[in-house]
C-alpha positions as a Markdown table, in Angstrom:
| # | Residue | x | y | z |
|---|---|---|---|---|
| 1 | Unk | 61.5 | 54.4 | 167.5 |
| 2 | Unk | 64.8 | 53.6 | 165.6 |
| 3 | Unk | 63.3 | 53.3 | 162.1 |
| 4 | Unk | 61.3 | 56.5 | 162.6 |
| 5 | Unk | 64.0 | 58.6 | 164.2 |
| 6 | Unk | 67.1 | 57.5 | 162.3 |
| 7 | Unk | 65.9 | 56.0 | 158.9 |
| 8 | Unk | 62.8 | 58.1 | 158.0 |
| 9 | Unk | 64.0 | 61.5 | 159.6 |
| 10 | Unk | 67.5 | 61.1 | 157.9 |
| 11 | Unk | 65.9 | 60.3 | 154.6 |
| 12 | Unk | 63.5 | 63.2 | 154.7 |
| 13 | Unk | 66.3 | 65.5 | 155.6 |
| 14 | Unk | 68.4 | 64.3 | 152.7 |
| 15 | Unk | 65.4 | 64.6 | 150.3 |
| 16 | Unk | 64.9 | 68.3 | 151.5 |
| 17 | Unk | 68.6 | 69.1 | 151.2 |
| 18 | Unk | 68.9 | 67.8 | 147.7 |
| 19 | Unk | 66.2 | 70.3 | 146.3 |
| 20 | Unk | 67.4 | 73.5 | 144.7 |
| 21 | Unk | 66.9 | 76.4 | 147.1 |
| 22 | Unk | 65.0 | 78.5 | 144.8 |
| 23 | Unk | 62.1 | 76.0 | 144.7 |
| 24 | Unk | 61.8 | 75.9 | 148.5 |
| 25 | Unk | 62.3 | 79.5 | 149.5 |
| 26 | Unk | 59.7 | 80.5 | 152.1 |
| 27 | Unk | 58.3 | 77.0 | 152.4 |
| 28 | Unk | 57.9 | 75.2 | 155.7 |
| 29 | Unk | 56.3 | 72.1 | 157.1 |
| 30 | Unk | 54.3 | 69.9 | 154.6 |
| 31 | Unk | 54.5 | 72.4 | 151.8 |
| 32 | Unk | 58.3 | 72.1 | 152.0 |
| 33 | Unk | 58.2 | 68.3 | 152.0 |
| 34 | Unk | 55.6 | 68.1 | 149.2 |
| 35 | Unk | 57.7 | 70.4 | 147.0 |
| 36 | Unk | 60.8 | 68.3 | 147.5 |
| 37 | Unk | 59.1 | 65.0 | 146.8 |
| 38 | Unk | 57.5 | 66.5 | 143.8 |
| 39 | Unk | 60.9 | 67.6 | 142.6 |
| 40 | Unk | 62.4 | 64.2 | 143.1 |
| 41 | Unk | 59.4 | 61.9 | 142.2 |
| 42 | Unk | 56.9 | 64.1 | 140.3 |
| 43 | Unk | 53.3 | 63.8 | 141.0 |
| 44 | Unk | 53.8 | 60.4 | 142.6 |
| 45 | Unk | 55.9 | 62.1 | 145.5 |
| 46 | Unk | 52.9 | 64.1 | 146.8 |
| 47 | Unk | 50.7 | 61.2 | 146.6 |
| 48 | Unk | 53.3 | 58.9 | 148.3 |
| 49 | Unk | 53.7 | 61.5 | 151.1 |
| 50 | Unk | 49.9 | 61.7 | 151.6 |
| 51 | Unk | 49.5 | 57.9 | 151.8 |
| 52 | Unk | 52.5 | 57.3 | 154.0 |
| 53 | Unk | 51.4 | 60.2 | 156.3 |
| 54 | Unk | 47.9 | 58.7 | 156.6 |
| 55 | Unk | 49.3 | 55.3 | 157.4 |
| 56 | Unk | 51.8 | 56.7 | 159.9 |
| 57 | Unk | 49.1 | 58.8 | 161.5 |
| 58 | Unk | 46.7 | 56.0 | 161.8 |
| 59 | Unk | 49.1 | 53.4 | 163.2 |
| 60 | Unk | 50.5 | 56.1 | 165.8 |
| 61 | Unk | 46.8 | 56.8 | 166.8 |
| 62 | Unk | 46.0 | 53.1 | 167.3 |
| 63 | Unk | 49.2 | 52.6 | 169.3 |
| 64 | Unk | 48.5 | 55.5 | 171.7 |
| 65 | Unk | 44.9 | 54.4 | 172.0 |
| 66 | Unk | 46.1 | 51.0 | 173.1 |
| 67 | Unk | 48.6 | 52.4 | 175.6 |
| 68 | Unk | 46.0 | 54.8 | 177.0 |
| 69 | Unk | 43.2 | 52.2 | 177.3 |
| 70 | Unk | 45.8 | 50.0 | 179.4 |
| 71 | Unk | 46.3 | 53.1 | 181.6 |
| 72 | Unk | 42.6 | 53.8 | 182.0 |
| 73 | Unk | 41.9 | 50.1 | 182.9 |
| 74 | Unk | 44.8 | 50.2 | 185.5 |
| 75 | Unk | 43.8 | 53.6 | 187.0 |
| 76 | Unk | 40.0 | 53.2 | 187.0 |
| 77 | Unk | 39.4 | 49.5 | 186.5 |
| 78 | Unk | 38.4 | 47.7 | 183.3 |
| 79 | Unk | 34.7 | 48.7 | 183.6 |
| 80 | Unk | 32.5 | 49.4 | 180.5 |
| 81 | Unk | 31.7 | 52.9 | 181.7 |
| 82 | Unk | 35.2 | 54.0 | 182.1 |
| 83 | Unk | 36.3 | 52.5 | 178.8 |
| 84 | Unk | 33.5 | 54.0 | 177.0 |
| 85 | Unk | 34.1 | 57.4 | 178.5 |
| 86 | Unk | 37.8 | 57.1 | 177.4 |
| 87 | Unk | 36.8 | 56.0 | 173.9 |
| 88 | Unk | 34.4 | 59.1 | 173.6 |
| 89 | Unk | 37.1 | 61.5 | 174.7 |
| 90 | Unk | 39.5 | 59.9 | 172.2 |
| 91 | Unk | 37.2 | 60.3 | 169.3 |
| 92 | Unk | 36.4 | 63.9 | 170.3 |
| 93 | Unk | 40.2 | 64.6 | 170.5 |
| 94 | Unk | 40.6 | 62.9 | 166.9 |
| 95 | Unk | 37.9 | 65.1 | 165.5 |
| 96 | Unk | 39.2 | 68.2 | 166.9 |
| 97 | Unk | 42.7 | 67.3 | 165.9 |
| 98 | Unk | 41.5 | 66.8 | 162.4 |
| 99 | Unk | 40.1 | 70.3 | 162.2 |
| 100 | Unk | 42.7 | 72.2 | 164.0 |
| 101 | Unk | 45.8 | 73.6 | 162.3 |
| 102 | Unk | 48.8 | 71.3 | 162.5 |
| 103 | Unk | 50.8 | 73.7 | 164.6 |
| 104 | Unk | 48.1 | 73.7 | 167.2 |
| 105 | Unk | 48.2 | 69.8 | 167.1 |
| 106 | Unk | 51.9 | 69.6 | 167.3 |
| 107 | Unk | 52.0 | 72.1 | 170.3 |
| 108 | Unk | 49.3 | 70.1 | 172.1 |
| 109 | Unk | 51.3 | 66.9 | 171.4 |
| 110 | Unk | 54.4 | 68.6 | 172.9 |
| 111 | Unk | 52.5 | 69.6 | 176.0 |
| 112 | Unk | 51.3 | 66.0 | 176.4 |
| 113 | Unk | 54.7 | 64.6 | 176.2 |
| 114 | Unk | 56.0 | 67.2 | 178.7 |
| 115 | Unk | 53.2 | 66.3 | 181.2 |
| 116 | Unk | 53.9 | 62.6 | 180.6 |
| 117 | Unk | 57.6 | 63.2 | 181.4 |
| 118 | Unk | 56.8 | 65.2 | 184.6 |
| 119 | Unk | 54.5 | 62.6 | 185.9 |
| 120 | Unk | 56.9 | 59.8 | 185.1 |
| 121 | Unk | 59.6 | 61.6 | 187.0 |
| 122 | Unk | 57.4 | 62.1 | 189.9 |
| 123 | Unk | 56.6 | 58.5 | 189.9 |
| 124 | Unk | 60.2 | 57.2 | 189.3 |
| 125 | Unk | 61.8 | 59.1 | 192.0 |
| 126 | Unk | 60.3 | 57.3 | 194.9 |
| 127 | Unk | 60.8 | 54.0 | 193.1 |
| 128 | Unk | 64.6 | 54.7 | 192.7 |
| 129 | Unk | 65.5 | 53.2 | 196.0 |
| 130 | Unk | 63.7 | 49.9 | 195.2 |
| 131 | Unk | 65.5 | 49.9 | 191.8 |
| 132 | Unk | 68.9 | 50.3 | 193.4 |
| 133 | Unk | 68.2 | 47.6 | 195.9 |
| 134 | Unk | 67.1 | 45.2 | 193.1 |
| 135 | Unk | 70.3 | 46.1 | 191.1 |
| 136 | Unk | 72.6 | 45.4 | 194.1 |
| 137 | Unk | 70.7 | 42.1 | 194.6 |
| 138 | Unk | 71.1 | 41.1 | 191.1 |
| 139 | Unk | 74.8 | 41.9 | 191.2 |
| 140 | Unk | 75.4 | 39.4 | 193.9 |
């Protein structure tokens, strides 16, 4: 998270800020980034962005699949039928995500993070008392 948030996002912002404004007027999203990379690195810049985006997307998807598989196993049991149903749903979502506009995909991702936060808060609130007891016990 640190490398992604601090290093990569800061480098991307600096790359975007160092491009003459007349080259980037009206551009947003990937068009803006590819134009900036092409300005700094030529044709290699657009190839580099496409390759790194593909690797980052793949590694993120694999990580999320691992977390979700563990959650499915915890909630429903580590049975073949549940794991197979989960894998089919994941593949369908991957296919739909590949065809949808990137704004739709980001919006759905934001909804997913929001739902995850709400469910975590609902689960963590009742556990707060146990956490405070453990903290007091550890402090003695």
